Amino acid sequence: MTERFQYDNRIVKNFLFITILWGVVGMLVGLIAALQLVVPELNFSQWTTFGRIRPLHTNAVIFAFVGNAIFAGAYYSLQRLLKTRMFSDVLGRIHFWGWQAIIVAAAITLPLGMTQGKEYAELEWPIDIAIALIWVVFGINMIGTILKRRERHLYVAIWFYIATWVTVAMLHIVNSISIPVSLGKSYSWYAGVQDALVQWWYGHNAVAFFLTTPFLGLMYYFLPKAANRPVYSYRLSIIHFWSLIFIYIWAGPHHLLYSALPDWAQSLGVVFSVMLIAPSWGGMLNGLLTLRGAWDRVREDPVLKFFVVAVTCYGMATLEGPLLSIKSINAIAHFTDWIVAHVHIGGIGWNGFMVFGMTYWLVPRLFGTKLHSVKLANVHFWLGTLGIIFYAIPLYFAGFFQSLMWKQFTPDGYLVYKNFLDTLLEIKYAYWLRALGGSIYLIGVFVMVYNVYRTVKAGRLIANEDAEAEALEKVKVTGGHWHTWIERRPIQMLVLSLVAVAIGGILEMVPTFLVKSNVPTIASVHPYTPLELQGRDIYVREGCYTCHSQMVRPFRSETERYGEYAKAGEFVYDHPFQWGSKRTGPDLLRVGGKYPHSWHYYHMLDPTTMSPGSLMPAYPHLFENALDTSTTAGKIQAMITLGVPYAADFPARANADLAEQGEAVAEGLRKDGIDALADREIIALIAYLQRVGTDIKGEAKTTTAMR
Amino acid sequence: MKVKELASVTCFHCGDVCNEDHRIHAGKDFCCQGCQVVYDLLNEAGLCDYYTLEAEPGIKRKENADEQRSELFGLGEVRDRLVEFSEDGITRVRFHVPQMHCSSCIWLLENLARIDNAIIRSRVSFADKELIVTFREEKLSLAALVQLLRKVGYGPQLTNEAGKRSGAGVPRMLHVRLGVAGFVFGNTMMLSFPEYLGADNEAGLKEGFQWLIVLLSFPVVFFLSTDFFRSAWAGIRSRTVNIDQPIALGIVALWTRSLHDVLTGAGPGYFDSLAGLLFFLLIGRWYQAYTYRALRFDRALEDFLPLVVLRKRGVEEQPVQVADLVPGDRIVVRDQELVPVDAVLRSGTGHIDNSFITGEPLPVRRNVGDTIKAGGRQRGSAIELEVLHSFADSRLKKLWAEQGSAHERPVMPRLIDGVARRFTIAVLLISVCAGLYWWGRDAAQVWPVVTAVLIVACPCALALSMPFAYGHTMRLMGQRGLFLRDAEVVERMAHVDAVVFDKTGTLTAREAHEVDRSGISLSAQECSWVRSLARNSTHPLSVVLFHELKGDVLEVSDVVDVPGRGVQGVVDGVPVRLGSALFCEGPEAPCASGHAQVHVWIDGHHRGRYDIRKHARAGILQAVERLGAKARVALLTGDRQVDPELASAFSRADVRTSCSPVDKTRAIVGYQQQGHRVLMVGDGLNDAGALAQSDVGITVTETSAALTPASDAILDATAIARLPHFLHMARQARRIVIASLCISLCYNITGVSLAVAGYMTPLIAAILMPLSSVSVVGFVTLAVTLTARSGRRN
Amino acid sequence: MSVIFLLLTVSTLVAGVFLVGFIWAVRQGQYDDDRSPAVRILNDNLPSVNESPLR
C-alpha cells in the first residue's frame, strides 16, 4: 500500500530556466521601449517602432516570463502536494515545447505588425488557437495528476491553479473570437463598445487570473516551505480563495470609467473592485503573518526577503487598484503613467520578486546543492528593490502632474497647456528615471542569472526525485446528512437551477446578440470606405493605440482640448475598438479634419517638423510600401459578415472605390505641393485619420461636459 | 539555584516554569527529566523543527487520570476497537489524542516515522484530535507504539468513541448552505445593479437579469431555508411559538410577493433582500455551530475506568473485561489503577485515593477485609481484591447511570422565545390592521402592503443577536477557562442568584498544601535528607513534602518502599524513614479530617511529624466575597468540619458539613423551592446528583479529562477565582441581547411604518435588511468583547 | 450591450462550475480539518528518513 515513485524535476527545471531566459528578453525589450519614449531615434526600423515593441514587451513578460514561472511552480508543487508524479511526462513535454513555440511565434509576428489590436490579446488567430490547444494540454496534465493523487486533501494552492486554468481558458476563448481575413489578419467579432467591454473584462481578468491567482497559489506553497512553517491561517486562505473567485470576474468594467459604457456597468465595476480589497488583503496578511516569529530568518534568507517584498507589493497594488477604480481618482489617473507605475508594482514587484524567490529556493533543491552565493542573492534583492522604487515613484509623480496639466485652465477659461506635447516634455525626466530604474532591476536579474549558473555548475540535476506515499483507497462519502433524500434533493434542485440559469442566459443572448439592430446607432454614422478601412488596419498594425486614445471623456478639459466627447453609437463599425488605455500622445478621436492632409503627410514622415520636440517615431516605411489592395474585398466581405451594412456587391467594387478615394487624397496633397503616389500606405492612413470621429459632426452639437 | 531566577526560566520543551528539578541540557533549560528525554528523542531523530514551528509546544509528562496501561492496547477487544485493518504484518490504528493542540503537535505526530522506522506513516485529523498510524506490527507491537506516543507526550486515550468521525465539527451541510447563500447573494446583488441605478432596459437587459434572479431564488427557498421551515413547523405542531416562525413567515412572504411582482410586471421584487437575509441568518447558524466545536461533552464513564482488569485464577493472572467480572472473582489492582467494582481487600494494603469520587486526594488506608468502593485508585504496591458486585450494579455504575436524566433541567423560559411570541403576534396584528385600513382606501394596495409588512418585520437581526451574543460569550469564557456545554447555559447563568459550592477538591487545590512543621524541627541538612528520600516515593504525601521542603537533592541508596507504611532509604550513609507513626516508631497523634501526618525517623529516632493540610485555592476567598454581594452563597461538604479559613469566607453563607450525595441534592431542591436559581460548583461523581438538580452545574477539573456528564460546564480549576466575572459576563450577555433586540426592533418599526404607509421599495428593503443584521451583529460582538475585557482588571 | 449576456452567461457558467466545485469539496470533507493540511505540506515525504532541507 505504501508506494514508491519519483517526482519529475526535469520538466520543472526546463520551465524554470526558460522563465529566466524569457524574463531577461522581455525586460530587455521593455527597457528598449522605455528608452524609445525619450530617444525617438531608437525606433530605428519599421519592425521596431514603439507601437510594435510595446506589445512584444507585454506579451513577453506576461505570457513568457510569468507564464513559464507559473508552470514551473505548478509542476513542482502539484507533484509534491498530491504526492504523485505528473500525470504524463509526454504531455508535459508537449506543453513545454508548445508554449515556447507560441512565444517564438509571438516574437516574430508582433514586430511584423500582425496584431489584433487588443491589449494583452494582440496575437493573431492562428497563435490564439495554438494557445488554446496547449492550455488544454496543461489542463489535462493537471487534472490527470489530481485524479491519480495520493493525498486526499487538495491544498489551497491547487484550487488557485484550477481556478486559473478554468478562467483563463474561458477568457481567452471569449475574447479571441474573431473572423479571419488572412493568416496574419483578423477582425474582432465584437464592435466598439461591446468589443471594449469584452476586451477589458478579459484584460482585467487576465491580470486577475494569470498574474494573481496562480501566484497566490505559488505563495501559499513556496512561502510556507521557505519559512518552514505552516501558513498563518489555513482557514483564512480557504475563505480568501472562494471570495476572490466569486468577486474578481465582475471587476472588469472599471477600466472603462467615463467611457461610452453604460453607467450602471461602470458602477458595477467600481463596486466589485472596491469589494476586492477585503479578500486581497486577507491573502496578503495571511502571507506576511506566516512569518510572524521568524523575522530573524527573513533577515538572513534572501528567498524570504523576496517573498516579503513581493507580498507587500501585492498588498499595495491590490489597495491601489480599487482606489483607482473610484471614479474621481480614475478621472485623474486614467490614461496617464500612474497606471503604468501601478501595473509595474504588480509586475516587477509581486510577480517578479515571487519568481526570483522561487528560483533561489528551487535551483539548489533541483540540483542537490547549496546556493552558490547568498551574498549575490542579497545584492540582487537590493538592486531589484531599488529598481522598483526608481521605476515607480517618478511615474507616479509624472502621471499625477501631467494629468493636472491636462486639466489646468487659465482664469479666463482657456487651457494652460494648449499643446499636448508641452505636458509630455514636462515629464520627460520621469521617463529617463524610469528607464534607469528598469536597467537597475535588469542588472539585478543578470546577477541572478550568474548566481544560478554557478549553482547549477556546482550540482547535478536530480531529474527524478524518489518519494513514497500511501496509496489512496476509495473514499466512502461520510457525513450522514448526505444520505437522506430530503437533503439531497435541494442539491439536485440547485444544480438544475444553475443549468437553467446558463440555458436561460444563452437563450436570452443568442437572438439579441446576432441581431445587430439592437445596437443603438447614430443616424449619421456610416461604415468606413475601403481606403479608410485599409488605413485603419495600418493604424492598428502600427500599434498607434499604445500611445493615442480614441476616447474623449466628458470633462470640460477634454472637450475643450479634443472636441465633442465620445458616444457609444460612434463605434459600431470599429472592429476592433481602438479606445486605447494610455496617452503618451494626444487623443485622436476628433483628429479627423483637424489638419490638412499635408500636415499628416509631413508629420508621419518626421513628426518633429510639425511639432518640434515630438517624441513620436517617424514612419518612413509608410511612404515606401505600396498598399496591399489584394485583401480589400476579403476585408469588406468579413465586415459584411459582422453585420456592417455594405451592399452585397460592394466587395467587388471595393478596390475601384479605394483607388478613386486614394487619388482624391493624393490630389489634395498635390495642391500643397506634395507629389505623393496614390497607392502608398500613407494615403490610406491619412484617409482614415481624416475620417476618425467626423460622422458625429453631422449631429447637432451637444457639448454637455461634466466639468 | 535561587528560586527567584528559576521563576524566570521556562522549559524549552513544555514552557512550564522550571522549579527545583530544573536542569540545563544541550544549552537549553528543561523543567524535568521527562522533557529532557523527549528533547533528546526528537533531537536525534532530526525533528527539532518541532520547536521552531511554535514556541515551547511540548506536553509535560504527568500520569494522567485517564491514561490506560499500555498493555491494554495489546488486548483483543481493545485492539479491535482501534485497528482499522491489519494485513500481512502491516497494521493501521486510529487513536484519540486530545493533547494535540498546535502546529508543532501535528508536525511531530505526522513525522513519527522518523523516530521509529517500524512506523510507516502517521496522519493527524486535527478537527477530531485523532491520529492514524500505519506500522509494521512484527517490528513494533501496538503496546510499544502506545509507549512511544506516551514517551513523546501524546499518550492516546482509549475512548469509546475512538473511530467515531467528527462529531463536534460544523456540519458540512451548513458549509454547503453558507457557500450557496454567499454565491446566490452576490450574484443576485450584481444582477440587481441595473435596477438600483435605474438603468434603462436597453437590449432587454433588465428583463434578462430579472429572470436570472428569479431562477437564483429557487435554491434560496428550497434549499437554504429548509431548516427554518422545519423548526417553524415543529413549533406549530407542538403549539409553541419560536423565533423561526416569523422568519419562515417572512421568507415565504418575501418570495411569493417577489414572484408575484415579477410575474405581474409590477416590479423587480425583493429577491436580493431574500438572498441577503438567508446569507446573514446562515452566518449566524455557522457561528453558533463553530463555537460549540471546541467542546466534546459526550464522554463515557468507561474512559475513567480500566476497561480490563487482571483476574486471578489460581496462580495465573489474565486480563478480562470489567463487564465480565462476577461476584467472587479475584482481581489484582496495581499502583495507580482504579478499582473498577466494589470489592473486598483480600491481600496487600490498600492506599485508596478516592479523588475520583470525592475529590479527596489524600489516600485512606485500607486493611485486609475492608470494602473498597469502585472508583478508588490504588497507590502503592499491587493489591488483591474479591469482587462484591458485578460492574453493572457497582455504585460507580449506578452513580453514572443516574446521569442519564441529568440533562433534564428545571425548565426556564428562553428569553428569545418570549420575545418571539409577542413579536409574531404583534406583526400579524399590524399586517391585519394595515390590510384592513388599505381595504377601505385602496383595495389594490392591500396585498402589497401586507406582504411588505411581513417582509420588513422579518426578525433577521432578532434571530442573529442571540447566537452571536451567547456564542461569543461562550467562546470568550472558554478562553478564560470555563467551557459551557451550549450557549443556552449562558442564559441560565444569567438568572443565577444562588451559588452552592462543594468543598472537597473544589475549593481546595490538589497541589497546594500547607505543611505544618510545628510537630518537628530538623536541621537544613536533615531537611534535605528527608526531601531526597521523599523524591524516591510516588506516594502523594511524599510528593507534597518534596515540593514543600527546601534543600538540594542528594543520592539515596537502598530505598525500600514498605507498602502502606512508608519509605526507607540511606542518605549520606544515614538511614531515614518517612511514613506512619507506627513505621517511624512514634506516638499516634489525633488527626483531624482533611489532615494527614507524615512521621520522620532518622537514624533510629522518631524526629516528629509533618501535619499536612489541604489549602484553599488561590483567590477563592475574594471570589466568594464578591459572589456574596450578588447572590446567596452556600457550602455543602461531605467532610465532618470545614477548614477555618474557608469557614471565615463562608461566615455569612450557610455551611452544611458531612452531607451525603443525597443530602446535597436535597439541599439544592430546597433552595430552588425558595425560588432560587442555583448554580452548583462541584467535582467528582458523588455530587453529580446535585449538579444535575441545580439550574447550572459546573464541574471543576484539573485535567480536562475528568468531565461528568451531569454538568453544564467545566471550569478549569485555576480559573475558579474568576467565577464572579463569569457570572457577570453571563448577566451582561443577556442585557446585550435585550439591547440588540431593541436596536433591531427600531429597524423593524421604521420598516413597518414605511411599509404600512406603502413606501417600501425594493431598494429600501435591500438596504434595511443587511444594515440591521450587520449593525446588530457588530454591536453584539463588540459589547460582549468589551465586557469580557472589563474582567481583566478585577 | 447585448454582449453583456455573453459575458454574463459565460461568467455565471464558470461561477457555477466553481460553486459545484465548492460543494464537492465540502461534501468530500476537504474542509473538515482546516489545520493539518497546512502543516502537512512541510513534509515532502521522501523515503530517506532524515532528509534535512538546506537553508
mmCIF file of N, CA, C and O in Angstrom, chain A residues 1-2 151 228-230 235 246 250 262 264 267-268 271-272 470 473 478-479 481-482 486-487 490-491 493-494 497-498 500-501 508 518, chain B residues 49 52-53 85 90 92 103 120-121 123 134 171-173 176-177 180 183 190 193-194 197 199 202 205 208-209 212 215 219 222-223 230 290:
data_model
loop_
_atom_site.group_PDB
_atom_site.id
_atom_site.type_symbol
_atom_site.label_atom_id
_atom_site.label_comp_id
_atom_site.label_asym_id
_atom_site.label_seq_id
_atom_site.Cartn_x
_atom_site.Cartn_y
_atom_site.Cartn_z
ATOM 1 N N MET A 1 0.838 -1.213 0.000
ATOM 2 C CA MET A 1 0.000 0.000 0.000
ATOM 3 C C MET A 1 0.871 1.260 0.000
ATOM 4 O O MET A 1 0.526 2.248 -0.639
ATOM 5 N N THR A 2 2.013 1.176 0.668
ATOM 6 C CA THR A 2 2.942 2.306 0.505
ATOM 7 C C THR A 2 3.643 2.178 -0.830
ATOM 8 O O THR A 2 4.222 1.140 -1.124
ATOM 9 N N GLU A 151 -2.862 12.029 -2.080
ATOM 10 C CA GLU A 151 -3.230 12.845 -0.924
ATOM 11 C C GLU A 151 -4.662 13.308 -1.144
ATOM 12 O O GLU A 151 -4.952 13.936 -2.161
ATOM 13 N N ASN A 228 9.481 27.310 6.302
ATOM 14 C CA ASN A 228 9.330 26.055 7.041
ATOM 15 C C ASN A 228 8.378 26.195 8.219
ATOM 16 O O ASN A 228 8.664 25.769 9.334
ATOM 17 N N ARG A 229 7.266 26.821 7.954
ATOM 18 C CA ARG A 229 6.207 26.878 8.969
ATOM 19 C C ARG A 229 4.878 27.003 8.231
ATOM 20 O O ARG A 229 4.844 27.566 7.139
ATOM 21 N N PRO A 230 3.821 26.448 8.783
ATOM 22 C CA PRO A 230 2.548 26.466 8.064
ATOM 23 C C PRO A 230 2.020 27.884 7.896
ATOM 24 O O PRO A 230 2.393 28.789 8.651
ATOM 25 N N ARG A 235 -7.575 28.354 7.375
ATOM 26 C CA ARG A 235 -8.998 28.641 7.171
ATOM 27 C C ARG A 235 -9.136 29.930 6.373
ATOM 28 O O ARG A 235 -9.868 30.015 5.396
ATOM 29 N N PHE A 246 -15.217 34.468 -6.504
ATOM 30 C CA PHE A 246 -16.587 34.883 -6.821
ATOM 31 C C PHE A 246 -16.689 36.381 -7.065
ATOM 32 O O PHE A 246 -17.657 36.856 -7.639
ATOM 33 N N TRP A 250 -16.179 40.213 -11.954
ATOM 34 C CA TRP A 250 -17.012 41.355 -12.336
ATOM 35 C C TRP A 250 -16.333 42.699 -12.199
ATOM 36 O O TRP A 250 -16.948 43.732 -12.347
ATOM 37 N N PRO A 262 -22.335 51.992 -20.496
ATOM 38 C CA PRO A 262 -23.466 52.443 -19.669
ATOM 39 C C PRO A 262 -23.051 52.654 -18.211
ATOM 40 O O PRO A 262 -22.216 51.919 -17.684
ATOM 41 N N TRP A 264 -24.454 52.062 -15.346
ATOM 42 C CA TRP A 264 -24.624 51.008 -14.340
ATOM 43 C C TRP A 264 -23.495 49.993 -14.450
ATOM 44 O O TRP A 264 -22.986 49.507 -13.435
ATOM 45 N N SER A 267 -20.511 51.434 -12.712
ATOM 46 C CA SER A 267 -20.639 51.382 -11.248
ATOM 47 C C SER A 267 -20.453 49.958 -10.756
ATOM 48 O O SER A 267 -19.806 49.712 -9.737
ATOM 49 N N LEU A 268 -20.983 49.018 -11.523
ATOM 50 C CA LEU A 268 -20.806 47.607 -11.164
ATOM 51 C C LEU A 268 -19.316 47.314 -11.001
ATOM 52 O O LEU A 268 -18.867 46.804 -9.985
ATOM 53 N N VAL A 271 -17.947 48.970 -7.789
ATOM 54 C CA VAL A 271 -18.341 48.298 -6.540
ATOM 55 C C VAL A 271 -17.532 47.012 -6.343
ATOM 56 O O VAL A 271 -16.896 46.806 -5.308
ATOM 57 N N PHE A 272 -17.501 46.181 -7.384
ATOM 58 C CA PHE A 272 -16.821 44.897 -7.211
ATOM 59 C C PHE A 272 -15.326 45.092 -7.017
ATOM 60 O O PHE A 272 -14.692 44.365 -6.269
ATOM 61 N N GLU A 470 1.481 6.653 0.808
ATOM 62 C CA GLU A 470 0.479 5.605 0.903
ATOM 63 C C GLU A 470 -0.533 5.793 -0.205
ATOM 64 O O GLU A 470 -0.916 6.921 -0.523
ATOM 65 N N GLU A 473 -7.027 4.948 -0.784
ATOM 66 C CA GLU A 473 -8.092 3.969 -1.085
ATOM 67 C C GLU A 473 -9.389 4.724 -1.325
ATOM 68 O O GLU A 473 -9.578 5.860 -0.902
ATOM 69 N N THR A 478 -18.532 10.333 3.759
ATOM 70 C CA THR A 478 -19.076 10.263 5.120
ATOM 71 C C THR A 478 -19.964 11.477 5.373
ATOM 72 O O THR A 478 -20.213 12.278 4.485
ATOM 73 N N GLY A 479 -20.401 11.644 6.601
ATOM 74 C CA GLY A 479 -21.245 12.799 6.898
ATOM 75 C C GLY A 479 -22.691 12.473 6.627
ATOM 76 O O GLY A 479 -23.214 12.658 5.542
ATOM 77 N N HIS A 481 -25.536 13.531 6.852
ATOM 78 C CA HIS A 481 -26.533 14.409 6.216
ATOM 79 C C HIS A 481 -26.830 13.994 4.784
ATOM 80 O O HIS A 481 -27.912 14.146 4.271
ATOM 81 N N TRP A 482 -25.809 13.471 4.150
ATOM 82 C CA TRP A 482 -25.915 13.331 2.700
ATOM 83 C C TRP A 482 -26.788 12.186 2.280
ATOM 84 O O TRP A 482 -27.175 12.089 1.125
ATOM 85 N N ILE A 486 -34.093 13.936 1.606
ATOM 86 C CA ILE A 486 -34.592 15.303 1.805
ATOM 87 C C ILE A 486 -33.464 16.299 1.575
ATOM 88 O O ILE A 486 -33.614 17.331 0.957
ATOM 89 N N GLU A 487 -32.283 15.898 2.062
ATOM 90 C CA GLU A 487 -31.140 16.796 1.926
ATOM 91 C C GLU A 487 -30.632 16.780 0.494
ATOM 92 O O GLU A 487 -30.156 17.769 -0.023
ATOM 93 N N PRO A 490 -32.452 19.098 -2.625
ATOM 94 C CA PRO A 490 -32.116 20.506 -2.890
ATOM 95 C C PRO A 490 -30.867 20.659 -3.751
ATOM 96 O O PRO A 490 -30.809 21.515 -4.614
ATOM 97 N N ILE A 491 -29.891 19.796 -3.532
ATOM 98 C CA ILE A 491 -28.661 19.926 -4.322
ATOM 99 C C ILE A 491 -28.975 19.752 -5.790
ATOM 100 O O ILE A 491 -28.617 20.564 -6.634
ATOM 101 N N MET A 493 -31.763 20.172 -7.127
ATOM 102 C CA MET A 493 -32.514 21.394 -7.434
ATOM 103 C C MET A 493 -31.545 22.495 -7.815
ATOM 104 O O MET A 493 -31.654 23.166 -8.836
ATOM 105 N N LEU A 494 -30.551 22.636 -6.961
ATOM 106 C CA LEU A 494 -29.582 23.720 -7.118
ATOM 107 C C LEU A 494 -28.876 23.597 -8.460
ATOM 108 O O LEU A 494 -28.884 24.499 -9.282
ATOM 109 N N SER A 497 -31.087 24.347 -11.267
ATOM 110 C CA SER A 497 -31.368 25.780 -11.428
ATOM 111 C C SER A 497 -30.175 26.473 -12.074
ATOM 112 O O SER A 497 -30.327 27.357 -12.898
ATOM 113 N N LEU A 498 -28.964 26.007 -11.724
ATOM 114 C CA LEU A 498 -27.780 26.624 -12.333
ATOM 115 C C LEU A 498 -27.756 26.369 -13.840
ATOM 116 O O LEU A 498 -27.572 27.278 -14.639
ATOM 117 N N ALA A 500 -30.228 25.783 -15.615
ATOM 118 C CA ALA A 500 -31.298 26.624 -16.156
ATOM 119 C C ALA A 500 -30.783 28.049 -16.361
ATOM 120 O O ALA A 500 -30.973 28.655 -17.411
ATOM 121 N N VAL A 501 -30.074 28.552 -15.350
ATOM 122 C CA VAL A 501 -29.516 29.904 -15.466
ATOM 123 C C VAL A 501 -28.717 30.012 -16.751
ATOM 124 O O VAL A 501 -28.917 30.885 -17.584
ATOM 125 N N GLU A 508 -31.418 34.042 -23.923
ATOM 126 C CA GLU A 508 -31.540 35.498 -23.926
ATOM 127 C C GLU A 508 -30.549 36.086 -24.924
ATOM 128 O O GLU A 508 -30.849 36.979 -25.703
ATOM 129 N N ASN A 518 -30.165 45.848 -32.559
ATOM 130 C CA ASN A 518 -30.404 46.396 -31.220
ATOM 131 C C ASN A 518 -29.271 47.311 -30.774
ATOM 132 O O ASN A 518 -29.321 47.911 -29.726
ATOM 133 N N ASP B 49 12.621 20.769 14.328
ATOM 134 C CA ASP B 49 11.698 21.778 13.799
ATOM 135 C C ASP B 49 10.474 21.875 14.702
ATOM 136 O O ASP B 49 9.797 22.889 14.748
ATOM 137 N N THR B 52 10.574 24.892 16.353
ATOM 138 C CA THR B 52 10.610 26.170 15.626
ATOM 139 C C THR B 52 9.216 26.573 15.155
ATOM 140 O O THR B 52 8.925 27.738 14.985
ATOM 141 N N LEU B 53 8.341 25.592 14.953
ATOM 142 C CA LEU B 53 7.004 25.921 14.448
ATOM 143 C C LEU B 53 6.253 26.760 15.468
ATOM 144 O O LEU B 53 5.659 27.765 15.150
ATOM 145 N N PHE B 85 -7.359 -1.750 9.963
ATOM 146 C CA PHE B 85 -7.148 -3.024 9.310
ATOM 147 C C PHE B 85 -5.743 -3.520 9.599
ATOM 148 O O PHE B 85 -4.890 -2.780 10.065
ATOM 149 N N ILE B 90 1.243 -5.508 8.440
ATOM 150 C CA ILE B 90 1.088 -4.047 8.404
ATOM 151 C C ILE B 90 -0.275 -3.685 8.969
ATOM 152 O O ILE B 90 -1.307 -4.226 8.567
ATOM 153 N N ARG B 92 -2.988 -0.663 10.662
ATOM 154 C CA ARG B 92 -3.328 0.756 10.821
ATOM 155 C C ARG B 92 -4.292 0.932 11.986
ATOM 156 O O ARG B 92 -5.302 0.237 12.073
ATOM 157 N N SER B 103 0.428 23.535 15.752
ATOM 158 C CA SER B 103 1.075 23.072 14.524
ATOM 159 C C SER B 103 2.201 22.101 14.837
ATOM 160 O O SER B 103 2.383 21.098 14.141
ATOM 161 N N ILE B 120 5.262 3.257 9.444
ATOM 162 C CA ILE B 120 5.314 3.562 8.016
ATOM 163 C C ILE B 120 4.859 4.998 7.785
ATOM 164 O O ILE B 120 5.524 5.782 7.145
ATOM 165 N N ARG B 121 3.716 5.318 8.320
ATOM 166 C CA ARG B 121 3.298 6.719 8.214
ATOM 167 C C ARG B 121 2.256 7.010 9.280
ATOM 168 O O ARG B 121 1.615 6.101 9.811
ATOM 169 N N ARG B 123 -0.866 9.947 10.310
ATOM 170 C CA ARG B 123 -1.624 11.121 9.870
ATOM 171 C C ARG B 123 -2.507 11.618 11.000
ATOM 172 O O ARG B 123 -2.975 10.851 11.816
ATOM 173 N N THR B 134 0.096 3.930 10.647
ATOM 174 C CA THR B 134 0.306 2.673 9.922
ATOM 175 C C THR B 134 1.692 2.168 10.279
ATOM 176 O O THR B 134 2.658 2.930 10.156
ATOM 177 N N PRO B 171 -21.370 20.992 10.932
ATOM 178 C CA PRO B 171 -21.930 20.090 9.934
ATOM 179 C C PRO B 171 -21.622 20.566 8.527
ATOM 180 O O PRO B 171 -21.749 21.753 8.216
ATOM 181 N N ARG B 172 -21.208 19.629 7.678
ATOM 182 C CA ARG B 172 -20.785 20.030 6.329
ATOM 183 C C ARG B 172 -21.925 20.724 5.590
ATOM 184 O O ARG B 172 -21.727 21.685 4.871
ATOM 185 N N MET B 173 -23.139 20.194 5.835
ATOM 186 C CA MET B 173 -24.285 20.757 5.114
ATOM 187 C C MET B 173 -24.328 22.261 5.335
ATOM 188 O O MET B 173 -24.615 23.029 4.421
ATOM 189 N N VAL B 176 -21.971 23.943 3.077
ATOM 190 C CA VAL B 176 -22.520 23.999 1.716
ATOM 191 C C VAL B 176 -23.533 25.127 1.630
ATOM 192 O O VAL B 176 -23.452 26.011 0.778
ATOM 193 N N ARG B 177 -24.474 25.126 2.597
ATOM 194 C CA ARG B 177 -25.519 26.149 2.567
ATOM 195 C C ARG B 177 -24.891 27.534 2.544
ATOM 196 O O ARG B 177 -25.257 28.403 1.764
ATOM 197 N N VAL B 180 -23.450 28.331 -0.858
ATOM 198 C CA VAL B 180 -24.518 28.606 -1.826
ATOM 199 C C VAL B 180 -25.128 29.971 -1.530
ATOM 200 O O VAL B 180 -25.303 30.801 -2.427
ATOM 201 N N PHE B 183 -22.948 32.710 -2.700
ATOM 202 C CA PHE B 183 -22.968 32.743 -4.161
ATOM 203 C C PHE B 183 -24.237 33.423 -4.671
ATOM 204 O O PHE B 183 -24.192 34.390 -5.421
ATOM 205 N N MET B 190 -25.518 41.536 -7.823
ATOM 206 C CA MET B 190 -24.887 42.003 -9.055
ATOM 207 C C MET B 190 -25.943 42.209 -10.138
ATOM 208 O O MET B 190 -25.979 43.242 -10.789
ATOM 209 N N PHE B 193 -28.055 45.297 -10.145
ATOM 210 C CA PHE B 193 -27.424 46.615 -10.288
ATOM 211 C C PHE B 193 -28.167 47.548 -11.239
ATOM 212 O O PHE B 193 -28.435 48.688 -10.881
ATOM 213 N N PRO B 194 -28.493 47.084 -12.443
ATOM 214 C CA PRO B 194 -29.216 47.995 -13.336
ATOM 215 C C PRO B 194 -30.441 48.558 -12.621
ATOM 216 O O PRO B 194 -30.771 49.728 -12.749
ATOM 217 N N LEU B 197 -29.509 51.299 -10.062
ATOM 218 C CA LEU B 197 -29.056 52.540 -10.695
ATOM 219 C C LEU B 197 -30.036 53.024 -11.750
ATOM 220 O O LEU B 197 -29.717 53.875 -12.566
ATOM 221 N N ALA B 199 -31.097 51.900 -14.513
ATOM 222 C CA ALA B 199 -30.685 51.878 -15.906
ATOM 223 C C ALA B 199 -31.909 51.668 -16.788
ATOM 224 O O ALA B 199 -32.906 51.089 -16.347
ATOM 225 N N GLU B 202 -32.216 48.678 -21.870
ATOM 226 C CA GLU B 202 -31.719 48.502 -23.234
ATOM 227 C C GLU B 202 -31.389 47.043 -23.495
ATOM 228 O O GLU B 202 -30.962 46.316 -22.592
ATOM 229 N N LEU B 205 -32.040 44.062 -21.203
ATOM 230 C CA LEU B 205 -31.079 43.648 -20.199
ATOM 231 C C LEU B 205 -31.770 43.371 -18.871
ATOM 232 O O LEU B 205 -31.646 42.309 -18.274
ATOM 233 N N GLY B 208 -33.855 40.311 -18.764
ATOM 234 C CA GLY B 208 -32.991 39.128 -18.735
ATOM 235 C C GLY B 208 -32.502 38.869 -17.326
ATOM 236 O O GLY B 208 -32.700 37.800 -16.750
ATOM 237 N N PHE B 209 -31.939 39.916 -16.736
ATOM 238 C CA PHE B 209 -31.401 39.788 -15.369
ATOM 239 C C PHE B 209 -32.497 39.323 -14.423
ATOM 240 O O PHE B 209 -32.316 38.454 -13.588
ATOM 241 N N LEU B 212 -33.022 35.708 -14.453
ATOM 242 C CA LEU B 212 -31.898 35.008 -13.810
ATOM 243 C C LEU B 212 -32.057 35.096 -12.299
ATOM 244 O O LEU B 212 -31.898 34.116 -11.575
ATOM 245 N N LEU B 215 -34.556 32.688 -11.067
ATOM 246 C CA LEU B 215 -34.002 31.332 -11.039
ATOM 247 C C LEU B 215 -33.108 31.156 -9.813
ATOM 248 O O LEU B 215 -33.206 30.175 -9.082
ATOM 249 N N PRO B 219 -33.072 28.015 -5.255
ATOM 250 C CA PRO B 219 -32.290 27.352 -4.209
ATOM 251 C C PRO B 219 -32.430 28.039 -2.861
ATOM 252 O O PRO B 219 -32.421 27.387 -1.819
ATOM 253 N N PHE B 222 -35.815 26.654 -1.508
ATOM 254 C CA PHE B 222 -35.995 25.214 -1.382
ATOM 255 C C PHE B 222 -34.794 24.496 -0.801
ATOM 256 O O PHE B 222 -34.855 23.327 -0.484
ATOM 257 N N PHE B 223 -33.706 25.214 -0.658
ATOM 258 C CA PHE B 223 -32.522 24.556 -0.119
ATOM 259 C C PHE B 223 -32.026 25.250 1.142
ATOM 260 O O PHE B 223 -31.917 24.644 2.202
ATOM 261 N N ARG B 230 -38.529 23.757 8.800
ATOM 262 C CA ARG B 230 -38.705 22.573 9.636
ATOM 263 C C ARG B 230 -38.987 22.984 11.082
ATOM 264 O O ARG B 230 -39.993 22.622 11.673
ATOM 265 N N TYR B 290 -19.901 26.712 15.103
ATOM 266 C CA TYR B 290 -18.443 26.805 15.197
ATOM 267 C C TYR B 290 -17.994 26.913 16.648
ATOM 268 O O TYR B 290 -17.035 26.274 17.066
#
